[in-house]
Backbone as a chain_set.jsonl record, in Angstrom:
{"seq": "PFLYDDLDRARFMADPEVLAAFCALDDNDVMCCIKAWQDHPDTVLSELCRRLTHRRLFKIELRDAPFDQGDIAERIKSAGRHFGLDTDDAACFVLHDRIDNRAYSTASHGIQMLYKDGSVRDVASASDHLNLSALSVPVERHFLAYPKELPPRPGAGITG", "coords": {"N": [[97.946, 2.109, 81.19], [98.683, 0.559, 83.381], [100.919, -0.766, 82.733], [102.884, 1.063, 82.103], [102.791, 3.302, 83.771], [103.692, 4.428, 87.065], [101.984, 3.192, 89.462], [100.563, 3.279, 92.599], [99.028, 2.404, 95.788], [98.123, 4.835, 96.862], [97.595, 6.354, 94.572], [95.598, 4.926, 93.366], [93.606, 5.325, 95.223], [93.287, 8.087, 95.171], [92.576, 8.754, 92.523], [89.824, 8.306, 90.78], [89.556, 7.526, 88.13], [91.698, 5.826, 87.566], [91.048, 3.592, 89.199], [88.633, 2.915, 87.95], [89.591, 2.191, 85.36], [91.128, -0.089, 85.989], [89.204, -1.766, 86.98], [87.873, -2.152, 84.585], [89.48, -3.937, 83.23], [89.805, -7.196, 81.747], [89.653, -10.769, 81.176], [90.417, -11.029, 78.52], [92.131, -8.809, 78.048], [94.31, -9.447, 79.673], [95.073, -11.926, 78.57], [95.862, -11.127, 75.941], [98.127, -9.593, 76.585], [99.738, -11.632, 77.687], [100.106, -13.24, 75.424], [101.483, -11.445, 73.789], [103.789, -11.057, 75.334], [105.1, -13.506, 75.037], [107.198, -13.315, 73.294], [108.907, -11.619, 74.523], [112.128, -10.216, 75.422], [112.922, -10.837, 78.055], [113.772, -13.698, 79.646], [112.462, -15.29, 81.645], [109.89, -14.099, 81.824], [108.937, -14.398, 79.105], [109.037, -17.226, 78.848], [107.291, -18.19, 80.835], [104.952, -17.013, 79.89], [104.751, -18.291, 77.447], [104.268, -20.856, 78.319], [101.748, -20.646, 79.644], [100.105, -19.943, 77.392], [100.39, -22.207, 75.692], [99.474, -24.147, 77.262], [101.177, -25.658, 78.892], [101.548, -26.673, 81.804], [102.565, -26.645, 85.21], [104.046, -29.388, 87.085], [102.726, -30.741, 90.059], [103.414, -31.464, 93.349], [102.048, -32.845, 96.217], [101.8, -32.865, 99.743], [101.372, -33.77, 103.245], [103.175, -32.648, 105.113], [105.402, -29.831, 105.299], [107.574, -29.002, 102.514], [111.022, -29.589, 102.637], [113.838, -27.177, 102.775], [115.884, -28.191, 101.31], [114.675, -29.828, 99.359], [113.341, -27.82, 97.868], [115.406, -26.197, 97.058], [116.836, -28.006, 95.454], [115.041, -28.332, 93.328], [115.032, -25.682, 92.311], [117.668, -25.422, 91.529], [117.699, -27.42, 89.48], [115.939, -26.392, 87.739], [117.384, -24.088, 86.957], [119.55, -25.232, 85.679], [118.141, -26.434, 83.556], [116.959, -24.316, 82.146], [119.04, -22.524, 81.743], [119.589, -20.51, 83.657], [120.171, -18.037, 86.247], [120.143, -18.525, 89.909], [118.21, -16.782, 91.132], [116.489, -16.124, 89.032], [115.693, -18.755, 88.174], [114.303, -19.461, 90.394], [111.771, -18.447, 89.965], [110.398, -20.36, 88.643], [109.729, -22.346, 90.324], [107.466, -23.078, 92.736], [106.207, -22.998, 95.96], [104.174, -23.604, 98.763], [101.482, -23.501, 101.135], [98.295, -24.861, 101.164], [94.804, -24.726, 102.101], [91.603, -26.098, 102.674], [88.248, -25.945, 103.301], [85.343, -27.565, 103.178], [82.751, -27.052, 104.068], [81.253, -24.751, 106.135], [80.338, -24.592, 109.345], [79.646, -22.433, 110.702], [78.328, -20.627, 109.117], [75.251, -19.86, 107.463], [74.578, -22.356, 106.671], [73.65, -24.878, 104.331], [70.898, -24.423, 102.564], [67.876, -25.983, 101.638], [65.226, -26.018, 99.297], [62.094, -27.337, 99.481], [59.547, -29.176, 97.629], [57.075, -28.69, 98.804], [57.391, -26.046, 99.638], [58.691, -25.586, 101.951], [61.769, -24.763, 103.693], [64.809, -26.105, 104.611], [67.737, -26.868, 106.483], [70.389, -28.591, 104.952], [71.816, -30.477, 106.394], [70.133, -31.323, 108.45], [68.279, -32.454, 106.89], [69.135, -34.719, 105.809], [69.994, -38.049, 106.642], [72.277, -39.288, 106.027], [74.345, -37.532, 105.749], [77.295, -36.307, 107.011], [78.203, -33.52, 108.301], [80.129, -32.508, 110.007], [82.458, -33.677, 109.52], [83.115, -32.557, 107.125], [83.611, -29.866, 107.834], [86.126, -29.617, 108.905], [89.212, -28.204, 108.27], [91.179, -29.118, 105.491], [94.657, -29.398, 105.103], [97.337, -28.952, 102.954], [100.581, -29.123, 101.627], [102.431, -27.817, 98.91], [104.565, -28.376, 96.05], [105.597, -26.997, 93.119], [106.646, -27.155, 89.776], [108.25, -26.977, 86.523], [107.159, -29.575, 84.28], [108.936, -30.937, 82.713], [111.369, -31.147, 84.008], [113.857, -33.264, 85.445], [112.694, -36.184, 87.303], [112.083, -35.988, 90.713], [113.704, -37.548, 93.352], [111.844, -39.596, 95.542], [109.407, -38.229, 95.248], [106.189, -37.055, 96.103], [102.588, -37.427, 96.22], [101.321, -36.563, 93.033], [100.04, -34.114, 90.68]], "CA": [[98.532, 2.817, 82.367], [99.141, -0.401, 84.371], [102.182, -1.3, 82.269], [103.869, 2.112, 81.947], [102.672, 4.265, 84.914], [104.064, 3.933, 88.363], [100.813, 3.234, 90.219], [100.61, 2.758, 93.989], [97.777, 2.451, 96.474], [97.631, 6.256, 97.027], [97.096, 6.893, 93.278], [94.32, 4.229, 93.173], [92.602, 5.889, 96.099], [93.077, 9.434, 94.784], [92.165, 8.986, 91.193], [88.813, 7.315, 90.459], [89.764, 7.004, 86.734], [92.64, 4.641, 87.653], [90.286, 2.446, 89.702], [87.713, 2.528, 86.917], [90.319, 1.511, 84.35], [91.505, -1.328, 86.535], [87.98, -2.57, 87.021], [87.456, -2.469, 83.25], [90.307, -5.02, 82.718], [89.101, -8.496, 81.772], [90.534, -11.888, 80.762], [90.947, -10.834, 77.239], [93.269, -8.0, 78.146], [95.374, -10.192, 80.299], [95.575, -12.935, 77.61], [96.486, -10.363, 74.983], [99.447, -9.333, 77.13], [100.448, -12.91, 77.837], [100.471, -13.595, 73.99], [102.58, -10.555, 73.268], [105.036, -11.268, 76.124], [105.798, -14.691, 74.686], [108.396, -12.989, 72.528], [109.739, -10.66, 75.233], [113.541, -10.598, 75.634], [113.083, -11.378, 79.384], [113.576, -15.146, 79.513], [111.447, -15.703, 82.641], [108.593, -13.613, 81.385], [108.576, -15.089, 77.855], [108.872, -18.687, 79.042], [106.076, -18.3, 81.626], [103.811, -16.698, 79.075], [104.553, -19.42, 76.444], [103.681, -22.057, 79.106], [100.316, -20.446, 79.685], [99.517, -19.968, 76.082], [100.491, -23.516, 75.136], [99.036, -25.057, 78.276], [102.234, -26.497, 79.473], [101.489, -26.235, 83.139], [103.527, -27.198, 86.12], [103.753, -30.59, 87.862], [102.436, -30.398, 91.41], [103.528, -32.447, 94.391], [101.271, -32.524, 97.441], [102.034, -33.664, 100.988], [100.782, -33.274, 104.491], [104.188, -31.898, 105.791], [106.076, -28.866, 104.44], [108.769, -29.457, 101.801], [112.18, -28.859, 103.27], [114.544, -26.3, 101.926], [116.693, -29.012, 100.435], [113.773, -30.209, 98.2], [113.03, -26.622, 97.127], [116.722, -25.806, 96.472], [117.144, -28.973, 94.331], [114.185, -28.009, 92.088], [115.512, -24.375, 91.729], [118.913, -25.751, 90.775], [117.334, -28.173, 88.298], [115.299, -25.395, 86.744], [118.457, -23.273, 86.482], [120.344, -25.998, 84.628], [117.367, -26.696, 82.418], [116.709, -23.07, 81.345], [120.208, -21.73, 81.698], [119.215, -19.34, 84.427], [120.774, -18.0, 87.686], [119.309, -18.966, 91.015], [117.051, -15.844, 91.343], [115.492, -16.299, 87.912], [115.218, -20.1, 88.247], [113.283, -19.566, 91.501], [110.457, -18.044, 89.425], [109.88, -21.676, 88.06], [109.53, -23.235, 91.439], [106.473, -22.526, 93.669], [105.924, -23.766, 97.152], [103.301, -22.943, 99.756], [100.465, -24.286, 101.838], [96.807, -24.585, 100.836], [93.772, -25.413, 102.873], [90.217, -26.133, 102.143], [87.137, -26.371, 104.156], [84.308, -27.809, 102.238], [81.538, -26.644, 104.679], [81.417, -23.976, 107.327], [79.191, -24.739, 110.238], [79.415, -21.105, 111.236], [77.563, -19.927, 108.162], [73.828, -20.22, 107.649], [74.358, -23.628, 106.21], [73.15, -25.029, 102.953], [69.442, -24.492, 102.553], [67.253, -26.767, 100.504], [63.825, -25.698, 99.13], [61.321, -28.497, 99.164], [58.33, -29.005, 96.787], [55.996, -28.105, 99.648], [57.673, -24.665, 99.934], [59.53, -25.375, 103.149], [63.146, -24.603, 103.54], [65.432, -26.747, 105.747], [69.187, -27.058, 106.364], [70.678, -29.88, 104.305], [72.322, -31.289, 107.426], [68.986, -31.827, 109.103], [67.306, -33.138, 105.868], [69.786, -35.965, 105.427], [70.525, -38.922, 107.666], [73.619, -39.79, 105.542], [75.378, -36.483, 105.592], [77.988, -35.895, 108.276], [78.903, -32.224, 107.955], [81.177, -32.163, 111.007], [83.7, -34.153, 108.811], [83.454, -31.524, 106.066], [83.966, -28.587, 108.397], [87.468, -29.661, 109.385], [90.026, -27.825, 107.133], [92.214, -30.012, 104.991], [95.819, -28.574, 104.809], [98.338, -29.658, 102.244], [101.791, -28.346, 101.19], [102.664, -28.074, 97.515], [105.747, -27.892, 95.403], [105.225, -26.943, 91.751], [107.779, -26.85, 88.909], [107.983, -27.464, 85.138], [107.015, -31.018, 84.153], [110.123, -31.538, 81.954], [112.492, -31.276, 84.866], [113.943, -34.679, 85.857], [111.933, -36.552, 88.45], [112.717, -35.778, 92.036], [113.709, -38.83, 94.102], [110.915, -39.572, 96.701], [108.329, -37.331, 95.018], [104.907, -37.496, 96.693], [101.367, -37.396, 95.413], [101.439, -35.585, 91.999], [98.865, -33.733, 89.948]], "C": [[99.077, 1.789, 83.365], [100.509, -0.91, 83.966], [103.252, -0.153, 82.324], [103.846, 3.22, 83.028], [103.078, 3.628, 86.185], [102.875, 4.155, 89.321], [100.932, 2.62, 91.484], [99.195, 2.911, 94.569], [97.251, 3.845, 96.547], [97.055, 6.728, 95.689], [95.716, 6.211, 92.989], [93.243, 4.946, 93.927], [92.213, 7.335, 95.726], [92.436, 9.725, 93.475], [91.107, 7.966, 90.75], [88.922, 6.81, 89.061], [90.655, 5.798, 86.731], [91.863, 3.417, 88.107], [89.319, 1.973, 88.608], [88.422, 1.718, 85.71], [90.715, 0.12, 84.792], [90.251, -2.216, 86.546], [87.484, -2.965, 85.579], [88.364, -3.539, 82.605], [89.603, -6.322, 82.769], [90.143, -9.544, 81.276], [91.194, -11.675, 79.451], [92.156, -9.852, 77.253], [94.446, -8.635, 78.663], [95.935, -11.201, 79.249], [96.27, -12.278, 76.418], [97.938, -9.984, 75.348], [100.313, -10.54, 77.145], [100.942, -13.39, 76.414], [101.66, -12.773, 73.477], [103.863, -10.729, 73.985], [105.79, -12.62, 75.784], [107.096, -14.45, 73.937], [109.256, -11.862, 73.211], [111.143, -11.081, 75.382], [113.79, -11.212, 77.06], [112.754, -12.851, 79.405], [112.503, -15.709, 80.406], [110.106, -15.324, 82.186], [108.093, -14.299, 80.093], [108.285, -16.554, 78.074], [107.514, -18.97, 79.861], [104.826, -18.07, 80.732], [103.663, -17.791, 78.008], [103.911, -20.638, 77.096], [102.156, -21.841, 79.28], [99.559, -20.531, 78.435], [99.418, -21.389, 75.522], [100.021, -24.583, 76.143], [99.999, -26.036, 78.779], [102.414, -26.063, 80.955], [102.433, -27.057, 84.038], [103.062, -28.537, 86.687], [103.6, -30.139, 89.324], [102.595, -31.553, 92.362], [102.886, -31.961, 95.596], [101.749, -33.405, 98.536], [101.499, -32.997, 102.171], [101.873, -32.359, 105.203], [104.856, -30.92, 104.863], [107.251, -29.529, 103.726], [109.972, -28.769, 102.507], [112.959, -28.118, 102.312], [115.442, -27.036, 100.953], [115.935, -29.423, 99.156], [113.572, -28.965, 97.332], [114.352, -26.211, 96.364], [117.081, -26.671, 95.357], [116.302, -28.634, 93.093], [114.67, -26.666, 91.46], [116.741, -24.707, 90.952], [118.657, -26.418, 89.472], [116.763, -27.225, 87.234], [116.36, -24.478, 86.155], [119.176, -23.906, 85.412], [119.484, -26.101, 83.381], [117.181, -25.429, 81.539], [117.935, -22.168, 81.235], [120.11, -20.426, 82.496], [120.05, -19.322, 85.707], [119.701, -18.375, 88.673], [118.035, -18.111, 91.096], [116.006, -16.07, 90.258], [114.942, -17.668, 87.885], [114.145, -20.236, 89.345], [111.889, -19.19, 91.051], [109.705, -19.275, 88.854], [109.55, -22.691, 89.142], [108.63, -22.589, 92.529], [106.332, -23.535, 94.826], [105.108, -23.029, 98.212], [102.486, -23.963, 100.478], [99.101, -23.878, 101.426], [95.944, -25.283, 101.859], [92.476, -25.269, 102.261], [89.258, -26.566, 103.201], [85.819, -26.424, 103.302], [82.957, -27.185, 102.757], [81.859, -25.88, 105.951], [80.177, -24.007, 108.151], [78.755, -23.361, 110.845], [78.516, -20.3, 110.356], [76.038, -20.281, 108.435], [73.564, -21.624, 107.066], [73.948, -23.69, 104.804], [71.698, -25.271, 103.036], [68.831, -25.156, 101.363], [65.74, -26.275, 100.553], [63.165, -26.951, 98.71], [60.073, -28.142, 98.263], [57.18, -28.353, 97.523], [56.198, -26.698, 100.063], [58.414, -24.479, 101.164], [61.037, -25.33, 102.822], [63.87, -25.193, 104.849], [67.015, -26.886, 105.429], [69.381, -28.532, 105.833], [71.122, -30.944, 105.371], [71.191, -32.032, 108.174], [68.1, -32.68, 108.194], [67.922, -34.448, 105.516], [70.278, -36.816, 106.616], [71.902, -39.428, 107.265], [74.677, -38.744, 105.49], [76.003, -36.089, 106.914], [78.829, -34.631, 107.96], [79.988, -31.887, 108.824], [82.506, -32.623, 110.325], [84.108, -33.15, 107.685], [83.829, -30.138, 106.594], [85.371, -28.564, 108.893], [88.392, -29.232, 108.165], [91.053, -28.876, 106.868], [93.408, -29.139, 104.595], [96.888, -29.425, 104.087], [99.46, -28.616, 101.844], [102.037, -28.769, 99.754], [104.103, -27.621, 97.095], [105.474, -28.04, 93.922], [106.411, -26.533, 90.886], [107.468, -27.439, 87.561], [108.079, -28.957, 85.03], [108.243, -31.656, 83.492], [111.374, -31.663, 82.849], [112.669, -32.778, 85.273], [113.192, -34.931, 87.123], [112.707, -36.343, 89.639], [112.616, -37.08, 92.833], [112.677, -38.631, 95.337], [109.745, -38.605, 96.504], [107.007, -37.94, 95.589], [103.824, -37.548, 95.699], [101.562, -36.257, 94.297], [100.124, -35.23, 91.331], [99.217, -32.966, 88.65]], "O": [[99.922, 2.176, 84.172], [101.215, -1.454, 84.815], [104.422, -0.437, 82.578], [104.807, 3.98, 83.155], [102.855, 2.436, 86.397], [102.782, 5.22, 89.931], [101.378, 1.474, 91.542], [98.299, 3.465, 93.933], [96.06, 4.064, 96.325], [96.071, 7.468, 95.701], [94.806, 6.838, 92.446], [92.141, 5.17, 93.427], [91.077, 7.774, 95.902], [91.825, 10.777, 93.285], [91.47, 6.852, 90.374], [88.416, 5.721, 88.789], [90.417, 4.845, 85.989], [91.976, 2.344, 87.515], [89.197, 0.772, 88.366], [87.888, 0.743, 85.181], [90.631, -0.801, 83.979], [90.329, -3.367, 86.116], [86.785, -3.963, 85.401], [88.039, -4.012, 81.516], [88.863, -6.581, 83.718], [91.304, -9.237, 81.008], [92.345, -12.056, 79.239], [93.115, -10.076, 76.515], [95.54, -8.404, 78.149], [97.15, -11.295, 79.08], [97.229, -12.862, 75.912], [98.841, -10.052, 74.514], [101.459, -10.519, 76.695], [102.064, -13.878, 76.274], [102.622, -13.254, 72.877], [104.932, -10.584, 73.392], [106.934, -12.826, 76.189], [107.992, -15.294, 73.949], [110.15, -11.268, 72.609], [111.372, -12.287, 75.471], [114.726, -11.989, 77.248], [111.601, -13.235, 79.208], [111.703, -16.534, 79.962], [109.217, -16.175, 82.157], [106.941, -14.726, 80.025], [107.326, -17.068, 77.499], [106.76, -19.889, 79.543], [103.83, -18.791, 80.798], [102.538, -18.18, 77.697], [103.115, -21.348, 76.481], [101.375, -22.772, 79.079], [98.481, -21.123, 78.387], [98.399, -21.72, 74.916], [100.161, -25.781, 75.892], [99.635, -27.175, 79.069], [103.266, -25.244, 81.3], [103.011, -28.054, 83.605], [101.864, -28.806, 86.77], [104.303, -29.226, 89.757], [101.93, -32.572, 92.174], [103.099, -30.823, 96.013], [102.075, -34.57, 98.308], [101.194, -31.804, 102.15], [101.487, -31.378, 105.839], [104.869, -31.186, 103.661], [107.851, -30.476, 104.235], [109.939, -27.6, 102.893], [112.818, -28.344, 101.11], [115.722, -26.528, 99.867], [116.468, -29.373, 98.048], [113.637, -29.089, 96.109], [114.33, -25.927, 95.167], [117.596, -26.178, 94.354], [116.796, -28.649, 91.965], [114.712, -26.533, 90.237], [116.855, -24.305, 89.795], [119.273, -26.083, 88.46], [117.077, -27.282, 86.045], [116.271, -24.113, 84.983], [119.431, -23.316, 84.362], [119.976, -25.893, 82.272], [117.247, -25.513, 80.313], [117.824, -21.094, 80.644], [120.52, -19.368, 82.02], [120.549, -20.338, 86.19], [118.526, -18.523, 88.335], [116.925, -18.642, 91.124], [114.812, -16.19, 90.529], [113.755, -17.799, 87.586], [113.21, -21.028, 89.224], [110.913, -19.576, 91.693], [108.499, -19.206, 88.618], [109.124, -23.805, 88.835], [109.052, -21.626, 93.168], [106.343, -24.751, 94.634], [105.404, -21.868, 98.492], [102.775, -25.158, 100.433], [98.781, -22.691, 101.346], [96.323, -26.315, 102.413], [92.256, -24.406, 101.411], [89.523, -27.525, 103.926], [85.322, -25.411, 102.811], [82.111, -26.83, 101.936], [82.667, -26.337, 106.759], [79.115, -23.533, 107.749], [77.667, -23.202, 111.399], [77.956, -19.315, 110.84], [75.66, -20.878, 109.443], [72.405, -22.03, 106.983], [73.894, -22.667, 104.122], [71.296, -26.305, 103.57], [69.224, -24.918, 100.221], [65.118, -26.146, 101.608], [63.563, -27.587, 97.734], [59.644, -26.992, 98.175], [56.415, -27.573, 96.955], [55.349, -26.133, 100.753], [58.779, -23.348, 101.483], [61.477, -25.819, 101.782], [63.56, -24.814, 105.978], [67.452, -26.996, 104.284], [68.687, -29.483, 106.195], [70.829, -32.133, 105.239], [71.307, -33.219, 108.478], [67.299, -33.496, 108.648], [67.223, -35.273, 104.928], [70.933, -36.282, 107.511], [72.626, -39.954, 108.11], [75.832, -39.058, 105.203], [75.327, -35.6, 107.819], [79.948, -34.684, 107.451], [80.783, -31.02, 108.462], [83.551, -32.01, 110.543], [85.286, -32.962, 107.379], [84.328, -29.315, 105.827], [85.809, -27.488, 109.302], [88.324, -29.883, 107.122], [91.693, -29.44, 107.756], [93.221, -28.205, 103.816], [97.279, -30.487, 104.572], [99.223, -27.411, 101.761], [101.874, -29.94, 99.411], [104.716, -26.707, 97.646], [105.138, -29.143, 93.489], [107.129, -25.608, 91.264], [106.574, -28.274, 87.42], [108.976, -29.564, 85.615], [108.526, -32.831, 83.729], [112.358, -32.264, 82.418], [111.666, -33.474, 85.423], [113.045, -34.031, 87.949], [113.927, -36.504, 89.611], [111.528, -37.642, 92.961], [112.706, -37.61, 96.024], [109.136, -38.19, 97.489], [106.778, -39.149, 95.549], [104.053, -37.69, 94.498], [101.928, -35.132, 94.636], [99.171, -36.004, 91.421], [98.321, -32.568, 87.905]]}, "num_chains": 1, "name": "protein.A"}
């Protein structure tokens, strides 16, 4: 039903069977579709599915500052040349956004440790060496991801 029916939020809310079918989906269902779509006539869909199946993942550049539109446009243009795609389709192969991570939230109940004597204490109070204030500051990075086989980008930052 998720491939052939036109399902919207209202249908999910009104029909419990639709929600139940959605909840029954698992990784095997998704991977089965990905394997089948490797041979789909849509170039973008088939190439992305082949990449997942064959574990040919994207190169990722990380930096503190956002990537400028010129960097992004250059990668899209390069992807278009490489795959023989127009700009809209080539843009499916270039991802950019911001990520952040906070290792520890001081607003939560903390990390509790159970000791052999049965007592429970917060890990911050149990360790003289642990500075949780440094872990509670969010770390923000900007990323640019694209197929690894594209030519290197001049001035590329930290990669993964």
